[in-house]
Structures are given as structure tokens and as C-alpha cells.
PDB file of C-alpha atoms in Angstrom:
ATOM      1  CA  UNK A1356       0.000   0.000   0.000  1.00  0.00           C
ATOM      2  CA  UNK A1357       2.929   2.297   0.816  1.00  0.00           C
ATOM      3  CA  UNK A1358       4.450   1.718  -2.672  1.00  0.00           C
ATOM      4  CA  UNK A1359       1.198   2.615  -4.416  1.00  0.00           C
ATOM      5  CA  UNK A1360       1.004   5.867  -2.442  1.00  0.00           C
ATOM      6  CA  UNK A1361       4.599   6.727  -3.330  1.00  0.00           C
ATOM      7  CA  UNK A1362       3.970   5.982  -7.018  1.00  0.00           C
ATOM      8  CA  UNK A1363       0.893   8.203  -6.964  1.00  0.00           C
ATOM      9  CA  UNK A1364       2.851  10.993  -5.322  1.00  0.00           C
ATOM     10  CA  UNK A1365       5.650  10.769  -7.884  1.00  0.00           C
ATOM     11  CA  UNK A1366       3.229  10.518 -10.818  1.00  0.00           C
ATOM     12  CA  UNK A1367       1.196  13.447  -9.508  1.00  0.00           C
ATOM     13  CA  UNK A1368       4.317  15.522  -9.033  1.00  0.00           C
ATOM     14  CA  UNK A1369       5.467  14.732 -12.570  1.00  0.00           C
ATOM     15  CA  UNK A1370       2.032  15.532 -13.912  1.00  0.00           C
ATOM     16  CA  UNK A1371       1.855  18.813 -12.060  1.00  0.00           C
ATOM     17  CA  UNK A1372       5.253  19.908 -13.337  1.00  0.00           C
ATOM     18  CA  UNK A1373       4.524  19.050 -16.977  1.00  0.00           C
ATOM     19  CA  UNK A1374       3.429  22.016 -19.056  1.00  0.00           C
ATOM     20  CA  UNK A1375       1.835  21.856 -22.445  1.00  0.00           C
ATOM     21  CA  UNK A1376       2.780  24.657 -24.828  1.00  0.00           C
ATOM     22  CA  UNK A1377      -0.152  26.666 -26.100  1.00  0.00           C
ATOM     23  CA  UNK A1378       1.058  26.454 -29.681  1.00  0.00           C
ATOM     24  CA  UNK A1379       3.378  23.969 -31.302  1.00  0.00           C
ATOM     25  CA  UNK A1380       5.073  24.954 -34.547  1.00  0.00           C
ATOM     26  CA  UNK A1381       5.294  22.258 -37.211  1.00  0.00           C
ATOM     27  CA  UNK A1382       8.760  21.045 -38.113  1.00  0.00           C
ATOM     28  CA  UNK A1383      10.489  22.872 -40.996  1.00  0.00           C
ATOM     29  CA  UNK A1384       9.332  21.679 -44.408  1.00  0.00           C
ATOM     30  CA  UNK A1385       6.101  20.251 -42.994  1.00  0.00           C
ATOM     31  CA  UNK A1386       2.887  21.309 -44.775  1.00  0.00           C
ATOM     32  CA  UNK A1387      -0.714  20.438 -44.040  1.00  0.00           C
ATOM     33  CA  UNK A1388      -2.746  19.221 -46.983  1.00  0.00           C
ATOM     34  CA  UNK A1389      -6.376  18.277 -47.367  1.00  0.00           C
ATOM     35  CA  UNK A1390      -7.212  14.879 -48.750  1.00  0.00           C
ATOM     36  CA  UNK A1391     -10.896  15.629 -49.200  1.00  0.00           C
ATOM     37  CA  UNK A1392     -12.275  17.108 -52.376  1.00  0.00           C
ATOM     38  CA  UNK A1393     -14.293  20.291 -52.501  1.00  0.00           C
ATOM     39  CA  UNK A1394     -18.046  19.768 -52.902  1.00  0.00           C
ATOM     40  CA  UNK A1395     -19.315  19.896 -56.449  1.00  0.00           C
ATOM     41  CA  UNK A1396     -21.143  23.180 -57.041  1.00  0.00           C
ATOM     42  CA  UNK A1397     -24.804  22.917 -58.051  1.00  0.00           C
ATOM     43  CA  UNK A1398     -25.351  22.511 -61.775  1.00  0.00           C
ATOM     44  CA  UNK A1399     -27.322  25.523 -63.064  1.00  0.00           C
ATOM     45  CA  UNK A1400     -30.478  24.744 -65.037  1.00  0.00           C
ATOM     46  CA  UNK A1401     -31.477  27.584 -67.373  1.00  0.00           C
ATOM     47  CA  UNK A1402     -35.156  28.443 -67.906  1.00  0.00           C
ATOM     48  CA  UNK A1403     -36.896  27.448 -71.130  1.00  0.00           C
ATOM     49  CA  UNK A1404     -38.477  29.876 -73.615  1.00  0.00           C
ATOM     50  CA  UNK A1405     -41.478  30.279 -71.284  1.00  0.00           C
ATOM     51  CA  UNK A1406     -39.324  31.366 -68.326  1.00  0.00           C
ATOM     52  CA  UNK A1407     -39.464  28.245 -66.185  1.00  0.00           C
ATOM     53  CA  UNK A1408     -37.403  25.096 -65.675  1.00  0.00           C
ATOM     54  CA  UNK A1409     -38.888  21.656 -66.237  1.00  0.00           C
ATOM     55  CA  UNK A1410     -37.248  18.605 -64.638  1.00  0.00           C
ATOM     56  CA  UNK A1411     -38.115  14.917 -64.609  1.00  0.00           C
ATOM     57  CA  UNK A1412     -37.179  11.652 -62.997  1.00  0.00           C
ATOM     58  CA  UNK A1413     -38.418   8.196 -63.924  1.00  0.00           C
ATOM     59  CA  UNK A1414     -41.688   8.715 -62.031  1.00  0.00           C
ATOM     60  CA  UNK A1415     -42.108  12.468 -61.465  1.00  0.00           C
ATOM     61  CA  UNK A1416     -42.100  15.763 -63.311  1.00  0.00           C
ATOM     62  CA  UNK A1417     -41.684  19.241 -61.850  1.00  0.00           C
ATOM     63  CA  UNK A1418     -41.911  22.836 -63.027  1.00  0.00           C
ATOM     64  CA  UNK A1419     -39.857  25.565 -61.347  1.00  0.00           C
ATOM     65  CA  UNK A1420     -40.352  29.339 -61.384  1.00  0.00           C
ATOM     66  CA  UNK A1421     -38.858  31.928 -59.056  1.00  0.00           C
ATOM     67  CA  UNK A1422     -42.003  31.892 -56.891  1.00  0.00           C
ATOM     68  CA  UNK A1423     -43.279  28.305 -57.157  1.00  0.00           C
ATOM     69  CA  UNK A1424     -42.348  24.653 -57.578  1.00  0.00           C
ATOM     70  CA  UNK A1425     -45.055  22.269 -58.775  1.00  0.00           C
ATOM     71  CA  UNK A1426     -44.593  18.510 -59.110  1.00  0.00           C
ATOM     72  CA  UNK A1427     -46.699  15.621 -60.292  1.00  0.00           C
ATOM     73  CA  UNK A1428     -46.467  11.859 -60.079  1.00  0.00           C
ATOM     74  CA  UNK A1429     -48.416   8.974 -61.522  1.00  0.00           C
ATOM     75  CA  UNK A1430     -48.049   6.958 -58.315  1.00  0.00           C
ATOM     76  CA  UNK A1431     -51.002   6.595 -55.978  1.00  0.00           C
ATOM     77  CA  UNK A1432     -49.042   7.134 -52.751  1.00  0.00           C
ATOM     78  CA  UNK A1433     -49.517  10.856 -52.115  1.00  0.00           C
ATOM     79  CA  UNK A1434     -52.183  11.991 -49.623  1.00  0.00           C
ATOM     80  CA  UNK A1435     -55.805  11.294 -50.599  1.00  0.00           C
ATOM     81  CA  UNK A1436     -58.768  13.542 -51.318  1.00  0.00           C
ATOM     82  CA  UNK A1437     -61.714  13.188 -48.955  1.00  0.00           C
ATOM     83  CA  UNK A1438     -63.132  10.490 -51.270  1.00  0.00           C
ATOM     84  CA  UNK A1439     -59.922   8.431 -51.024  1.00  0.00           C
ATOM     85  CA  UNK A1440     -58.479   9.195 -54.480  1.00  0.00           C
ATOM     86  CA  UNK A1441     -54.848  10.296 -54.170  1.00  0.00           C
ATOM     87  CA  UNK A1442     -53.597  13.679 -55.227  1.00  0.00           C
ATOM     88  CA  UNK A1443     -51.078  13.509 -58.050  1.00  0.00           C
ATOM     89  CA  UNK A1444     -49.826  17.125 -57.940  1.00  0.00           C
ATOM     90  CA  UNK A1445     -48.328  19.310 -55.234  1.00  0.00           C
ATOM     91  CA  UNK A1446     -46.914  22.825 -55.139  1.00  0.00           C
ATOM     92  CA  UNK A1447     -44.958  25.003 -52.748  1.00  0.00           C
ATOM     93  CA  UNK A1448     -44.302  28.739 -52.962  1.00  0.00           C
ATOM     94  CA  UNK A1449     -40.992  30.377 -52.120  1.00  0.00           C
ATOM     95  CA  UNK A1450     -42.586  31.443 -48.803  1.00  0.00           C
ATOM     96  CA  UNK A1451     -43.548  27.852 -47.949  1.00  0.00           C
ATOM     97  CA  UNK A1452     -47.244  27.875 -48.820  1.00  0.00           C
ATOM     98  CA  UNK A1453     -47.973  24.231 -49.687  1.00  0.00           C
ATOM     99  CA  UNK A1454     -50.897  22.823 -51.669  1.00  0.00           C
ATOM    100  CA  UNK A1455     -51.997  19.430 -52.878  1.00  0.00           C
ATOM    101  CA  UNK A1456     -53.812  20.068 -56.135  1.00  0.00           C
ATOM    102  CA  UNK A1457     -55.526  18.425 -59.055  1.00  0.00           C
ATOM    103  CA  UNK A1458     -53.462  19.580 -61.955  1.00  0.00           C
ATOM    104  CA  UNK A1459     -51.478  18.522 -64.954  1.00  0.00           C
ATOM    105  CA  UNK A1460     -48.115  20.003 -65.808  1.00  0.00           C
ATOM    106  CA  UNK A1461     -48.566  19.026 -69.432  1.00  0.00           C
ATOM    107  CA  UNK A1462     -45.980  17.533 -71.730  1.00  0.00           C
ATOM    108  CA  UNK A1463     -43.054  19.069 -69.810  1.00  0.00           C
ATOM    109  CA  UNK A1464     -41.417  20.450 -72.936  1.00  0.00           C
ATOM    110  CA  UNK A1465     -37.785  21.424 -72.520  1.00  0.00           C
ATOM    111  CA  UNK A1466     -37.461  19.008 -69.628  1.00  0.00           C
ATOM    112  CA  UNK A1467     -34.155  18.058 -68.032  1.00  0.00           C
ATOM    113  CA  UNK A1468     -33.734  14.507 -66.705  1.00  0.00           C
ATOM    114  CA  UNK A1469     -32.176  14.697 -63.242  1.00  0.00           C
ATOM    115  CA  UNK A1470     -29.409  12.464 -62.008  1.00  0.00           C
ATOM    116  CA  UNK A1471     -28.402  12.044 -58.369  1.00  0.00           C
ATOM    117  CA  UNK A1472     -26.685  15.383 -57.671  1.00  0.00           C
ATOM    118  CA  UNK A1473     -27.371  19.027 -56.734  1.00  0.00           C
ATOM    119  CA  UNK A1474     -28.815  21.562 -59.170  1.00  0.00           C
ATOM    120  CA  UNK A1475     -29.788  25.228 -59.068  1.00  0.00           C
ATOM    121  CA  UNK A1476     -32.760  26.790 -60.881  1.00  0.00           C
ATOM    122  CA  UNK A1477     -34.674  30.055 -60.542  1.00  0.00           C
ATOM    123  CA  UNK A1478     -33.518  30.688 -56.942  1.00  0.00           C
ATOM    124  CA  UNK A1479     -34.098  27.095 -55.796  1.00  0.00           C
ATOM    125  CA  UNK A1480     -31.527  24.455 -54.855  1.00  0.00           C
ATOM    126  CA  UNK A1481     -32.566  20.995 -56.010  1.00  0.00           C
ATOM    127  CA  UNK A1482     -31.030  17.950 -54.386  1.00  0.00           C
ATOM    128  CA  UNK A1483     -31.896  14.908 -56.467  1.00  0.00           C
ATOM    129  CA  UNK A1484     -31.368  11.427 -55.100  1.00  0.00           C
ATOM    130  CA  UNK A1485     -32.192   8.053 -56.510  1.00  0.00           C
ATOM    131  CA  UNK A1486     -35.797   8.176 -55.282  1.00  0.00           C
ATOM    132  CA  UNK A1487     -36.563  11.795 -54.269  1.00  0.00           C
ATOM    133  CA  UNK A1488     -35.981  15.468 -55.039  1.00  0.00           C
ATOM    134  CA  UNK A1489     -35.700  18.158 -52.390  1.00  0.00           C
ATOM    135  CA  UNK A1490     -36.473  21.738 -53.479  1.00  0.00           C
ATOM    136  CA  UNK A1491     -35.174  24.459 -51.139  1.00  0.00           C
ATOM    137  CA  UNK A1492     -35.763  28.137 -51.809  1.00  0.00           C
ATOM    138  CA  UNK A1493     -32.430  29.920 -51.467  1.00  0.00           C
ATOM    139  CA  UNK A1494     -33.965  33.087 -49.995  1.00  0.00           C
ATOM    140  CA  UNK A1495     -36.355  31.577 -47.432  1.00  0.00           C
ATOM    141  CA  UNK A1496     -35.127  28.018 -46.822  1.00  0.00           C
ATOM    142  CA  UNK A1497     -38.698  26.777 -47.403  1.00  0.00           C
ATOM    143  CA  UNK A1498     -39.599  24.036 -49.863  1.00  0.00           C
ATOM    144  CA  UNK A1499     -40.673  20.436 -50.224  1.00  0.00           C
ATOM    145  CA  UNK A1500     -39.328  16.926 -50.695  1.00  0.00           C
ATOM    146  CA  UNK A1501     -41.083  14.778 -53.283  1.00  0.00           C
ATOM    147  CA  UNK A1502     -40.795  11.122 -54.124  1.00  0.00           C
ATOM    148  CA  UNK A1503     -43.210   8.635 -55.700  1.00  0.00           C
ATOM    149  CA  UNK A1504     -44.093   7.485 -52.183  1.00  0.00           C
ATOM    150  CA  UNK A1505     -44.526  10.804 -50.374  1.00  0.00           C
ATOM    151  CA  UNK A1506     -44.583  14.576 -50.560  1.00  0.00           C
ATOM    152  CA  UNK A1507     -43.499  16.640 -47.571  1.00  0.00           C
ATOM    153  CA  UNK A1508     -43.311  20.440 -47.224  1.00  0.00           C
ATOM    154  CA  UNK A1509     -40.871  22.165 -44.891  1.00  0.00           C
TER     155      UNK A1509
END
């Protein structure tokens, strides 16, 4: 027991006398480098002749203006009307006003097929994944996430 106490006293004394410098300079010729790559900037999507951007995935189509994003799907998984029929279209304004609607975006002329990456169009950042697209308004941070299985405003 006496030896343990002596060891603790010596260790504590050594610990108390050890100082850690506030800043340690790297050795000469030593340079820090980053092994990570910079994030890919969003790909800009220019508006068509009518002033909006049309995008598609395998199961959805969306139209983007500066004030509104509207999307449609042929799936039957979005929220239902009061009679049980599902909505197939949804929209969100740049201020976050969300609506489920009965609408048709038409033939989606000038459409751009989205791959899994980030895009920018009309003041919106689009993050496309393999099964969903998230639309975020750059000014307000409001938007919606759409997939064939769900639509969710934020």
C-alpha cells in the first residue's frame, strides 16, 4: 500500500510539473494538406423559352419558377382527397405555402432529366437522389421533398 502511495505521489508531481505549450510549430518543411475534395457546385439549369425550368425523374415531373415549384407523379401514394383518391400534384411557394392540387403540368417540354446530384434553378436548390428530389428556396429556406411514395413540405 505504501508503494502505491509513493507511485501516486511521484506521478502526480510529474504531472503537475509538466506544461503543455499553447502552440506547437510544425517542423520545418512540414505542410498540411487536405485529402478531401471540394463539394461539387450545383449545376445551373437555365429556364426554357417560357421562363421556367422543367425537370423529370423516372416517375415524377416538376416545373420551377422563381415563386413556385409544382410537381406531379403517376403513383397513388400521395395523400388522398376526402373520397380516397390520391392527389397527383403538389406545389410550394418560395414562402412555404404548400398545396396538394388536381393539376397537370402538361408535356413538360424542354425538360431536363435529373441524375443524383445538386442543381440550381430560378432561386431554388434541387437535391436529387435516386428516389426523391428536395427543393429548397435559397432566400427563405422553405420548400418540399417529393418522391413517388410521399410529398413533404418544410
